Structure formats: structure tokens, C-alpha cells
Short mmCIF file of C-alpha atoms in Angstrom, two decimals:
data_model
loop_
_atom_site.label_atom_id
_atom_site.label_comp_id
_atom_site.label_asym_id
_atom_site.label_seq_id
_atom_site.Cartn_x
_atom_site.Cartn_y
_atom_site.Cartn_z
CA MET A 1 -3.82 14.16 -24.11
CA ALA A 2 -1.75 16.56 -26.05
CA HIS A 3 -6.09 18.77 -26.44
CA LEU A 4 -6.52 18.24 -22.86
CA SER A 5 -5.45 21.51 -20.50
CA LYS A 6 -2.66 20.04 -17.88
CA ASN A 7 -5.87 20.67 -14.65
CA HIS A 8 -7.74 18.27 -17.01
CA ARG A 9 -4.62 15.59 -17.48
CA SER A 10 -3.95 15.90 -14.25
CA ALA A 11 -7.50 14.96 -12.71
CA LEU A 12 -7.64 12.02 -15.07
CA ILE A 13 -3.90 10.13 -14.45
CA ILE A 14 -5.24 10.93 -10.42
CA GLY A 15 -8.65 9.40 -11.16
CA LEU A 16 -7.44 6.63 -12.86
CA SER A 17 -5.08 5.46 -10.48
CA PHE A 18 -7.69 5.55 -7.82
CA VAL A 19 -9.29 3.36 -9.53
CA ALA A 20 -6.70 1.12 -10.74
CA LEU A 21 -6.07 0.83 -6.95
CA ALA A 22 -9.14 0.27 -6.23
CA LEU A 23 -9.65 -2.91 -8.57
CA THR A 24 -6.41 -4.32 -7.73
CA PHE A 25 -6.98 -4.23 -3.56
CA SER A 26 -10.67 -5.11 -4.13
CA ALA A 27 -8.67 -8.12 -6.24
CA ARG A 28 -6.84 -8.84 -3.08
CA ALA A 29 -9.76 -8.47 -0.69
CA THR A 30 -11.68 -10.53 -2.81
CA LEU A 31 -9.47 -13.58 -1.87
CA GLY A 32 -10.61 -12.96 2.07
CA LEU A 33 -14.74 -13.42 1.35
CA VAL A 34 -14.64 -16.83 -1.19
CA MET A 35 -12.28 -18.58 1.08
CA PRO A 36 -15.12 -20.12 3.07
CA LEU A 37 -16.89 -20.86 -0.46
CA LEU A 38 -13.35 -22.62 -1.90
CA GLU A 39 -13.51 -24.80 1.06
CA GLN A 40 -17.23 -26.05 0.79
CA GLU A 41 -16.49 -26.63 -3.23
CA LEU A 42 -13.05 -27.31 -3.83
CA GLY A 43 -12.22 -28.40 -0.68
CA TRP A 44 -9.75 -26.40 -0.30
CA SER A 45 -8.18 -26.02 3.54
CA ARG A 46 -7.71 -22.35 5.13
CA SER A 47 -4.00 -22.19 5.09
CA PHE A 48 -3.52 -23.70 1.31
CA THR A 49 -5.86 -20.39 0.63
CA SER A 50 -3.61 -18.39 3.20
CA SER A 51 0.07 -19.79 1.42
CA ALA A 52 -1.43 -18.21 -1.96
CA ALA A 53 -2.24 -14.64 -0.05
CA ALA A 54 1.22 -15.19 2.01
CA LEU A 55 3.21 -15.78 -1.36
CA ALA A 56 1.29 -12.99 -3.54
CA LEU A 57 3.17 -10.85 -0.73
CA LEU A 58 6.37 -12.11 -1.05
CA VAL A 59 5.96 -11.83 -4.62
CA MET A 60 5.01 -8.27 -4.90
CA ALA A 61 7.47 -7.11 -2.82
CA GLY A 62 10.23 -8.96 -4.98
CA ILE A 63 8.69 -6.90 -8.10
CA ALA A 64 8.48 -3.70 -6.70
CA PRO A 65 11.50 -1.81 -6.51
CA PHE A 66 12.46 -3.76 -10.57
CA GLY A 67 7.90 -1.49 -11.54
CA GLY A 68 9.41 0.75 -9.49
CA ARG A 69 12.90 1.33 -11.68
CA LEU A 70 10.99 0.69 -15.16
CA VAL A 71 8.49 3.90 -14.41
CA ASP A 72 11.44 6.44 -14.47
CA LYS A 73 12.76 4.86 -17.44
CA GLN A 74 8.96 4.50 -19.23
CA GLY A 75 6.89 6.01 -17.64
CA ALA A 76 3.50 5.28 -16.19
CA ARG A 77 1.94 3.94 -18.63
CA ALA A 78 3.58 0.83 -19.58
CA ILE A 79 4.00 -0.05 -16.23
CA VAL A 80 0.37 0.45 -15.24
CA LEU A 81 -0.72 -1.58 -18.56
CA ILE A 82 1.49 -4.53 -17.56
CA GLY A 83 0.28 -4.68 -14.03
CA LEU A 84 -3.69 -4.20 -15.27
CA SER A 85 -3.14 -7.32 -17.75
CA ALA A 86 -1.58 -9.19 -15.17
CA LEU A 87 -4.31 -8.79 -13.08
CA ALA A 88 -7.28 -9.44 -15.21
CA THR A 89 -5.66 -12.44 -16.31
CA GLY A 90 -4.72 -13.87 -13.67
CA CYS A 91 -9.16 -13.04 -12.66
CA PHE A 92 -10.06 -15.01 -15.46
CA LEU A 93 -7.84 -17.73 -14.93
CA ILE A 94 -9.18 -17.95 -11.18
CA ALA A 95 -12.99 -17.98 -12.26
CA ALA A 96 -12.31 -20.60 -14.62
CA THR A 97 -10.02 -23.32 -12.41
CA THR A 98 -10.61 -25.78 -9.60
CA SER A 99 -7.38 -27.18 -9.59
CA PRO A 100 -5.10 -26.29 -7.19
CA LEU A 101 -2.18 -26.55 -8.43
CA ALA A 102 -3.67 -23.62 -11.01
CA PHE A 103 -5.07 -21.07 -8.32
CA PHE A 104 -2.26 -20.97 -6.76
CA LEU A 105 -0.48 -19.75 -9.95
CA ALA A 106 -3.29 -17.62 -11.29
CA PHE A 107 -3.98 -15.85 -7.89
CA SER A 108 0.30 -16.01 -6.67
CA GLY A 109 2.06 -15.92 -9.82
CA ILE A 110 0.69 -13.96 -12.72
CA ALA A 111 -2.29 -11.64 -10.23
CA ALA A 112 0.17 -10.90 -8.03
CA VAL A 113 2.39 -9.57 -10.60
CA GLY A 114 -0.68 -7.25 -10.97
CA PHE A 115 -0.24 -6.53 -7.27
CA GLY A 116 3.12 -5.13 -7.51
CA LEU A 117 3.17 -3.06 -10.37
CA VAL A 118 -0.22 -1.08 -9.75
CA ALA A 119 0.84 -0.60 -6.69
CA THR A 120 1.30 2.95 -4.31
CA HIS A 121 4.51 4.07 -5.13
CA VAL A 122 4.13 3.51 -9.03
CA VAL A 123 1.12 6.10 -8.31
CA SER A 124 2.81 8.15 -6.43
CA THR A 125 5.57 8.39 -8.67
CA ALA A 126 3.94 9.71 -11.64
CA VAL A 127 1.49 11.78 -9.56
CA GLU A 128 4.75 13.37 -8.56
CA HIS A 129 6.10 13.86 -12.19
CA GLU A 130 2.59 14.94 -14.17
CA VAL A 131 0.77 17.04 -11.14
CA THR A 132 2.82 21.02 -10.90
CA HIS A 133 0.71 22.21 -7.68
CA ASN A 134 -0.71 20.53 -4.61
CA LYS A 135 1.44 17.42 -4.94
CA GLY A 136 0.98 16.23 -1.46
CA LEU A 137 -3.45 16.49 -1.65
CA ALA A 138 -3.11 14.86 -5.07
CA THR A 139 -0.35 11.69 -4.08
CA GLY A 140 -2.59 11.07 -1.36
CA ILE A 141 -6.00 11.48 -3.07
CA ALA A 142 -4.49 9.54 -6.20
CA THR A 143 -3.33 6.51 -3.10
CA SER A 144 -6.49 6.91 -1.77
CA GLY A 145 -8.10 3.56 -4.27
CA SER A 146 -5.72 1.81 -2.04
CA THR A 147 -8.37 1.91 0.90
CA GLY A 148 -11.19 3.81 -0.23
CA GLY A 149 -12.11 2.58 -3.41
CA GLN A 150 -12.75 -0.98 -2.02
CA PHE A 151 -15.48 0.51 -0.39
CA VAL A 152 -17.52 0.99 -3.15
CA PHE A 153 -16.05 -3.12 -5.56
CA VAL A 154 -15.84 -5.50 -2.44
CA PRO A 155 -19.72 -4.42 -1.47
CA LEU A 156 -20.57 -4.95 -4.92
CA LEU A 157 -18.53 -7.83 -5.24
CA ALA A 158 -19.32 -9.80 -2.34
CA LEU A 159 -23.32 -8.89 -4.13
CA LEU A 160 -22.13 -10.44 -6.93
CA ILE A 161 -20.77 -13.51 -5.02
CA SER A 162 -24.77 -13.58 -3.15
CA VAL A 163 -27.10 -13.69 -6.74
CA TYR A 164 -24.47 -16.17 -8.99
CA ASP A 165 -21.05 -17.79 -7.23
CA TRP A 166 -17.27 -16.58 -6.41
CA ARG A 167 -16.87 -16.80 -10.29
CA MET A 168 -19.00 -14.51 -11.02
CA ALA A 169 -16.59 -12.13 -9.01
CA PHE A 170 -13.62 -12.85 -10.85
CA VAL A 171 -14.89 -12.23 -13.89
CA ALA A 172 -16.41 -8.47 -13.41
CA LEU A 173 -12.99 -7.74 -11.82
CA GLY A 174 -11.88 -8.78 -14.42
CA VAL A 175 -13.98 -6.70 -17.06
CA CYS A 176 -13.58 -3.73 -15.57
CA THR A 177 -9.93 -4.41 -15.24
CA LEU A 178 -9.99 -4.35 -18.91
CA ILE A 179 -11.68 -1.52 -18.92
CA ILE A 180 -9.07 0.48 -17.13
CA MET A 181 -6.63 -0.33 -19.00
CA PHE A 182 -8.31 1.05 -21.73
CA CYS A 183 -8.80 4.52 -20.29
CA VAL A 184 -5.22 4.33 -18.72
CA TYR A 185 -3.78 3.52 -22.62
CA ARG A 186 -5.85 6.67 -23.76
CA TRP A 187 -4.76 8.95 -21.32
CA PHE A 188 -2.02 7.97 -19.11
CA PRO A 189 1.94 9.97 -20.10
CA SER A 190 2.66 7.89 -22.36
CA HIS A 191 6.75 8.05 -21.76
CA ALA A 192 8.52 8.72 -18.69
CA LYS A 193 9.02 12.60 -17.99
CA SER A 194 12.41 13.62 -16.92
CA ALA A 195 12.46 16.71 -13.77
CA PRO A 196 13.41 20.03 -15.20
CA ASP A 197 16.25 19.73 -12.52
CA SER A 198 17.45 16.19 -13.29
CA THR A 199 21.26 16.32 -14.20
CA ALA A 200 21.88 14.75 -17.57
CA ASN A 201 24.27 11.86 -15.88
CA THR A 202 21.26 10.63 -13.77
CA SER A 203 19.16 10.31 -17.09
CA GLN A 204 21.87 7.93 -17.83
CA SER A 205 22.48 6.25 -15.73
CA ASN A 206 22.38 2.45 -15.68
CA LEU A 207 21.13 0.37 -12.66
CA TRP A 208 23.55 -0.39 -10.33
CA GLN A 209 24.92 3.30 -10.46
CA ASP A 210 21.53 4.03 -8.85
CA LEU A 211 20.92 2.07 -6.36
CA ARG A 212 24.73 2.67 -4.99
CA TYR A 213 23.22 6.34 -4.99
CA ILE A 214 20.67 5.10 -3.40
CA LEU A 215 21.48 2.60 -0.85
CA LYS A 216 24.21 5.44 0.15
CA LEU A 217 21.90 8.10 1.47
CA PRO A 218 21.15 8.54 5.12
CA ALA A 219 16.91 9.91 4.64
CA PHE A 220 16.38 6.76 2.13
CA GLN A 221 17.67 4.55 4.68
CA ILE A 222 15.73 6.46 7.23
CA LEU A 223 12.66 6.24 5.20
CA PHE A 224 13.42 2.26 4.13
CA TRP A 225 13.28 1.46 7.98
CA SER A 226 10.52 2.95 9.08
CA TYR A 227 8.19 2.21 6.33
CA PHE A 228 9.67 -1.33 7.68
CA ILE A 229 7.55 -0.78 11.19
CA CYS A 230 5.08 0.85 9.01
CA GLY A 231 3.99 -2.30 7.11
CA TYR A 232 4.68 -4.25 10.63
CA THR A 233 3.32 -2.02 12.80
CA THR A 234 -0.04 -2.03 9.68
CA SER A 235 -0.79 -5.32 6.91
CA GLY A 236 1.33 -7.67 9.48
CA VAL A 237 -0.31 -6.73 13.35
CA ILE A 238 -3.36 -4.92 12.41
CA GLU A 239 -4.54 -6.48 9.26
CA THR A 240 -3.84 -10.08 10.14
CA HIS A 241 -4.50 -10.32 13.67
CA PHE A 242 -7.49 -7.08 14.16
CA LEU A 243 -10.84 -9.52 13.72
CA PRO A 244 -8.85 -12.95 16.29
CA TYR A 245 -7.60 -10.40 18.48
CA ALA A 246 -11.80 -8.25 19.22
CA SER A 247 -13.38 -12.01 18.95
CA TYR A 248 -10.79 -12.95 21.82
CA CYS A 249 -11.58 -9.54 23.23
CA GLY A 250 -15.34 -10.96 23.35
CA PHE A 251 -16.60 -9.17 20.99
CA GLY A 252 -18.96 -11.30 18.07
CA PRO A 253 -18.90 -11.10 14.32
CA VAL A 254 -20.78 -8.31 13.46
CA PRO A 255 -19.40 -5.80 16.62
CA SER A 256 -15.51 -6.41 15.32
CA ALA A 257 -16.65 -6.66 11.80
CA THR A 258 -17.60 -3.25 12.38
CA ALA A 259 -15.44 -1.37 14.24
CA TYR A 260 -12.82 -2.06 11.01
CA GLY A 261 -14.60 -1.41 8.32
CA LEU A 262 -15.13 2.28 9.70
CA LEU A 263 -10.49 1.72 10.34
CA SER A 264 -10.55 1.23 6.90
CA ALA A 265 -13.03 3.72 5.87
CA ILE A 266 -11.40 7.01 7.82
CA ASN A 267 -8.32 5.59 6.35
CA LEU A 268 -9.25 7.59 2.63
CA VAL A 269 -9.47 10.66 5.40
CA GLY A 270 -6.32 10.07 6.99
CA MET A 271 -4.58 9.22 3.47
CA ILE A 272 -5.94 12.82 1.48
CA LEU A 273 -5.35 14.79 5.34
CA ALA A 274 -1.84 13.84 5.03
CA GLY A 275 -1.59 14.56 1.31
CA TRP A 276 -2.57 17.54 2.23
CA LEU A 277 -0.33 18.53 5.49
CA SER A 278 2.55 17.77 3.24
CA ASP A 279 1.95 20.35 1.25
CA ARG A 280 2.63 22.81 3.85
CA MET A 281 4.08 21.93 6.56
CA ASN A 282 7.90 20.45 8.19
CA ARG A 283 7.08 17.01 6.63
CA PRO A 284 9.81 14.95 8.35
CA LEU A 285 7.37 16.82 11.81
CA LEU A 286 4.65 15.12 10.27
CA LEU A 287 5.54 12.18 9.97
CA GLY A 288 6.58 11.42 12.56
CA ILE A 289 3.75 12.57 14.72
CA ILE A 290 1.96 10.46 12.37
CA TYR A 291 4.37 7.81 13.97
CA LEU A 292 4.17 9.12 17.50
CA ILE A 293 0.00 9.25 17.39
CA ARG A 294 -0.05 5.33 15.80
CA GLY A 295 2.32 3.82 18.85
CA VAL A 296 -0.41 5.27 21.07
CA THR A 297 -3.31 4.12 19.30
CA PHE A 298 -1.93 0.89 19.92
CA VAL A 299 -1.80 1.39 23.98
CA ILE A 300 -5.51 2.00 23.94
CA LEU A 301 -6.04 -0.87 21.74
CA ILE A 302 -4.35 -2.74 25.40
CA ASN A 303 -6.75 -1.05 27.84
CA VAL A 304 -10.07 -1.91 25.17
CA GLY A 305 -10.95 -4.80 27.70
CA THR A 306 -14.92 -5.55 26.75
CA SER A 307 -15.36 -1.74 25.76
CA PHE A 308 -17.07 -1.42 21.84
CA GLU A 309 -16.92 2.38 22.87
CA THR A 310 -12.71 2.28 23.27
CA LEU A 311 -12.61 -0.58 19.87
CA ILE A 312 -14.54 1.80 17.85
CA PHE A 313 -12.06 4.86 19.25
CA PHE A 314 -9.58 3.03 18.47
CA SER A 315 -10.18 2.30 14.81
CA ILE A 316 -11.01 6.17 14.64
CA LEU A 317 -7.51 6.98 15.13
CA PHE A 318 -5.90 3.88 13.93
CA GLY A 319 -7.68 4.96 10.40
CA LEU A 320 -6.36 8.50 10.54
CA VAL A 321 -2.60 7.69 10.87
CA ASP A 322 -2.68 4.55 9.09
CA TYR A 323 -2.07 4.40 4.92
CA SER A 324 -1.75 8.77 5.86
CA THR A 325 2.63 8.13 6.00
CA VAL A 326 2.12 6.86 2.02
CA PRO A 327 1.86 10.86 0.37
CA VAL A 328 4.09 12.12 2.80
CA THR A 329 7.35 9.93 2.43
CA ALA A 330 6.62 9.85 -1.46
CA SER A 331 7.06 13.45 -1.43
CA LEU A 332 9.78 12.64 0.73
CA VAL A 333 11.97 10.01 -1.23
CA ALA A 334 10.76 12.35 -4.36
CA THR A 335 12.81 15.76 -2.49
CA HIS A 336 15.74 14.01 -0.95
CA ILE A 337 16.60 10.77 -2.63
CA GLY A 338 15.90 12.44 -6.12
CA LYS A 339 12.79 12.09 -9.41
CA GLY A 340 15.17 10.37 -11.35
CA VAL A 341 15.19 7.33 -9.55
CA MET A 342 11.16 8.07 -7.21
CA GLY A 343 10.58 4.81 -8.98
CA LEU A 344 13.59 2.57 -8.33
CA ALA A 345 13.86 4.27 -4.81
CA PHE A 346 9.78 4.21 -3.58
CA GLY A 347 10.28 0.38 -5.35
CA LEU A 348 12.61 -0.24 -2.53
CA ILE A 349 11.18 1.64 0.71
CA SER A 350 7.32 -0.59 -0.82
CA ALA A 351 9.55 -4.31 -0.44
CA GLY A 352 10.57 -3.20 2.70
CA HIS A 353 7.12 -1.90 3.38
CA GLN A 354 5.57 -6.35 2.62
CA ILE A 355 8.57 -7.37 4.59
CA GLY A 356 7.85 -6.31 7.33
CA ALA A 357 3.99 -6.69 6.61
CA ALA A 358 4.67 -10.51 6.36
CA LEU A 359 7.48 -10.73 10.16
CA GLY A 360 4.29 -8.58 11.56
CA ALA A 361 2.20 -11.20 10.47
CA TYR A 362 4.06 -14.70 11.48
CA PHE A 363 5.17 -12.87 14.79
CA GLY A 364 1.95 -11.81 15.63
CA GLY A 365 0.70 -15.51 15.35
CA LEU A 366 3.64 -16.76 16.85
CA LEU A 367 3.86 -14.40 20.62
CA TYR A 368 0.16 -15.21 20.54
CA ASP A 369 1.00 -18.89 20.36
CA ILE A 370 3.49 -18.45 22.78
CA TYR A 371 1.36 -16.45 25.80
CA ALA A 372 -1.42 -17.04 24.72
CA GLN A 373 -2.69 -13.48 24.54
CA TYR A 374 -2.01 -10.37 21.94
CA LEU A 375 -0.21 -7.92 24.81
CA TRP A 376 3.45 -8.40 23.71
CA VAL A 377 2.20 -8.13 19.86
CA TRP A 378 1.12 -4.64 20.52
CA TRP A 379 3.39 -3.52 23.11
CA SER A 380 6.25 -4.67 20.43
CA SER A 381 3.87 -2.55 17.84
CA VAL A 382 3.98 0.15 20.26
CA TRP A 383 7.96 0.65 20.88
CA LEU A 384 8.66 0.22 17.13
CA ALA A 385 5.81 3.01 15.84
CA VAL A 386 8.10 5.21 18.48
CA PHE A 387 11.25 4.12 17.41
CA ALA A 388 10.18 4.79 13.64
CA GLY A 389 9.07 8.30 14.50
CA ILE A 390 11.94 9.15 16.17
CA MET A 391 13.84 8.30 13.56
CA VAL A 392 11.85 10.31 10.62
CA PHE A 393 12.39 13.06 12.79
CA LEU A 394 16.57 12.78 11.87
CA ILE A 395 15.31 14.42 8.47
CA ARG A 396 16.14 17.95 7.04
CA ASP A 397 12.93 18.66 5.64
CA THR A 398 14.63 20.36 2.75
CA PRO A 399 17.87 18.21 1.60
CA LYS A 400 20.69 19.84 2.62
CA ALA A 401 22.48 22.20 -1.10
CA GLY A 402 25.34 20.23 -1.02
CA ASN A 403 24.05 16.86 -0.78
CA PRO A 404 24.02 15.46 -4.30
CA ALA A 405 19.65 14.73 -3.71
CA VAL A 406 19.50 18.07 -4.88
CA ALA A 407 21.12 18.15 -8.00
CA LYS A 408 18.18 15.38 -8.41
CA THR A 409 15.54 17.16 -7.36
CA SER A 410 15.78 21.36 -5.88
#
């Protein structure tokens, strides 16, 4: 990369991160596309494929801190390459399998390692270390591949499935992943880049010392639990229960899918806008406002009734504050916990997000089974989102001079 200018190198890192996340999240989404086909062709039940998806989430939560730690010590290239190779291997095995056990191991084991390593916390750490100007905007663009990139890949995968079969979709994912692997090997930074202000003992500290340092920081605790709530109120209740709720309200499959597709499209705008704003305003204030607006959106969702216009309004507003927590949280992790341990810290926080998502998905279904309606699912999300917003207001925009985090980041 020596022959590339700093700006060109940063642009390549941002672009490759966007595409890598788009492929990874599209591979996860493809399971939903092929569920009915797996039932028809192989006789696998919906509960079986759903359990594979649930286990993959737990594997992602477990591997996220370790992936982040390796980014801190080895740099992003090695970790992204391992993740992409696991993803490619998993996709090719899925395309070849007829065995339930082999599918489970391929998707929930091997591919899930890729899902956990090629993740927003890894990309955010790489961008934070390599980009020198407008870091928030750069992080917002790079991580928006997790949602916006799917609007390119998922429709193409659906087309492949309709023209050929579901196996060809996973073959195509595997081939595209191999291509991106070559690009990452060629242009990603090869080693961890220490912040110029990092202390010597930071680079020499072991895992347990870094964990003790991270866990005792009030900023980490606030960011961890707010991101836990973030997982509950986004991936947990919305990604799992939005479409069933739309059906419960009387909307057909097409208007329901249209509203959800619009929500996902607005995610891209929300992430980039939040990243841009994080470079220009008080970040705890921005993050708190995002959570408070999210709480308001659930009040709107409660009052949708049979109005498609209200459902669309919810989709637009919620889309703006759905994934927009990522670049702002990443920026606060870098400044309040430290660039030298950012991967590990953000990996732990991301694991909390996945656990919150799993609880949201589970309790959303449980509350519906108990009350035969979604009212309490949405009200729980309202108050949790408000609580998260109030929590992050307690963080200073700049760490106090006496804070040990300053020695690692300021």
C-alpha cells in the first residue's frame, strides 16, 4: 500500500469494509430467503432452520470480543481474512450439503465465525486507526454496508434462486467472498497501528489487564448496557417481530415487506448521517437523542392501527435511528476507552448487543404468547430506549484529564 496516498488508502479501506459487511450480512439474510425451499426440497422444518440462525447469533456473541482483541494486536487484515475464509468455506459447504448436521455445522459453526469476525466492531476499529479526518463519517459509510449493501446483493441472490436454485446463491456468495479476500489481502493494512499517543504499557498489557481496565470504566458500562438495549430494540424485536406485527394489524405480505424494505433502506442514510454528525456535535447528546427518538417511534408503532401511511412513517423514522448508534458508539469507545483496546472493548459491547437481540426476539414471542398482542413488546421497548438515552447523557463528550483513558486516546 506504500504507493497509495493516505486518502486513497483510506477510501479503499472504507470501500472494502462496506463490501465485506454487505456480503456477510447478505449471507445471513439469505437463510430467510431459502427457508421455504429447504422445507420443500429437504424436508427441514422451520424450527430447525430458525434454531440454526439462533445458534449463529450466540456464536457471533461469543467470538466478537476475541475478534476485537486480535484486531488490537494483529491489525484488521488478518482478522477480516480469517472471517472471510470462514464465510466462503461455510457458503460452499452449505451449497453442497443434504445433511441437517452438515448444514448446522456449516452455517451455525463455520460461517458464523465469519459473521462474528467480519463485523461492525472490527470495521470500526480499522477505520478509527487508519482514517485521520472525519472519522465518524468514514465509520458511518464503512459500517453502512451491514444494511445498505444488502440492497444490491440480496435482490441478486433472490434472482439467482429464481433462475437456478438456492445452492447457486451460496456458491455465488462464496465466489464473491474469495474475490473480496484477495482485495483485502492486497490493500488492507497488514499490522495493528498503534495510536501515537498510546502508552508503552498499553501495547505490552495482557488480556486480563486490558479486561480489568475496560470493565472498571464507567463509560464502558454505560456503552455496554445501552448497546445491550440497542440490540433488544432493533435486531431483537423489530427484525424478528415487525413483519408478524404488520400481519397482526391486517397488512398483507406486499405492504408489510414494502414498509420493512423502506426501513432497511433508510438505515443507510441514518448511519452515514449519524457518523457525519458525530464529527460535529456533542456525541453523548447525539447518541442519547437517537435512543429517545427510537423510543418515540415505538409509540407510533403502537398506534399504527390499520393506517399504512402511519406504518410507512414509522419505517422512515425508525430507519433513521436503527443502526445509527454504531458510528457514534464506536467514536465514544475510541475516545473514552482507548484506541489501543478499542477492538476488545467494542467486541464486548457488540456481544452485549447480540445477547440483547436474542432476549428481544425471545421475550417478544413470549409476551405475545401470554397476551395475544404486541402491546407490551412495544411498551417494553419504549421504556428501555428512553432508559438507554438517559444513561448515555451521563457521559462527558471529552474524558476528564485525570481519566486513565486519556493516556490511551487523547
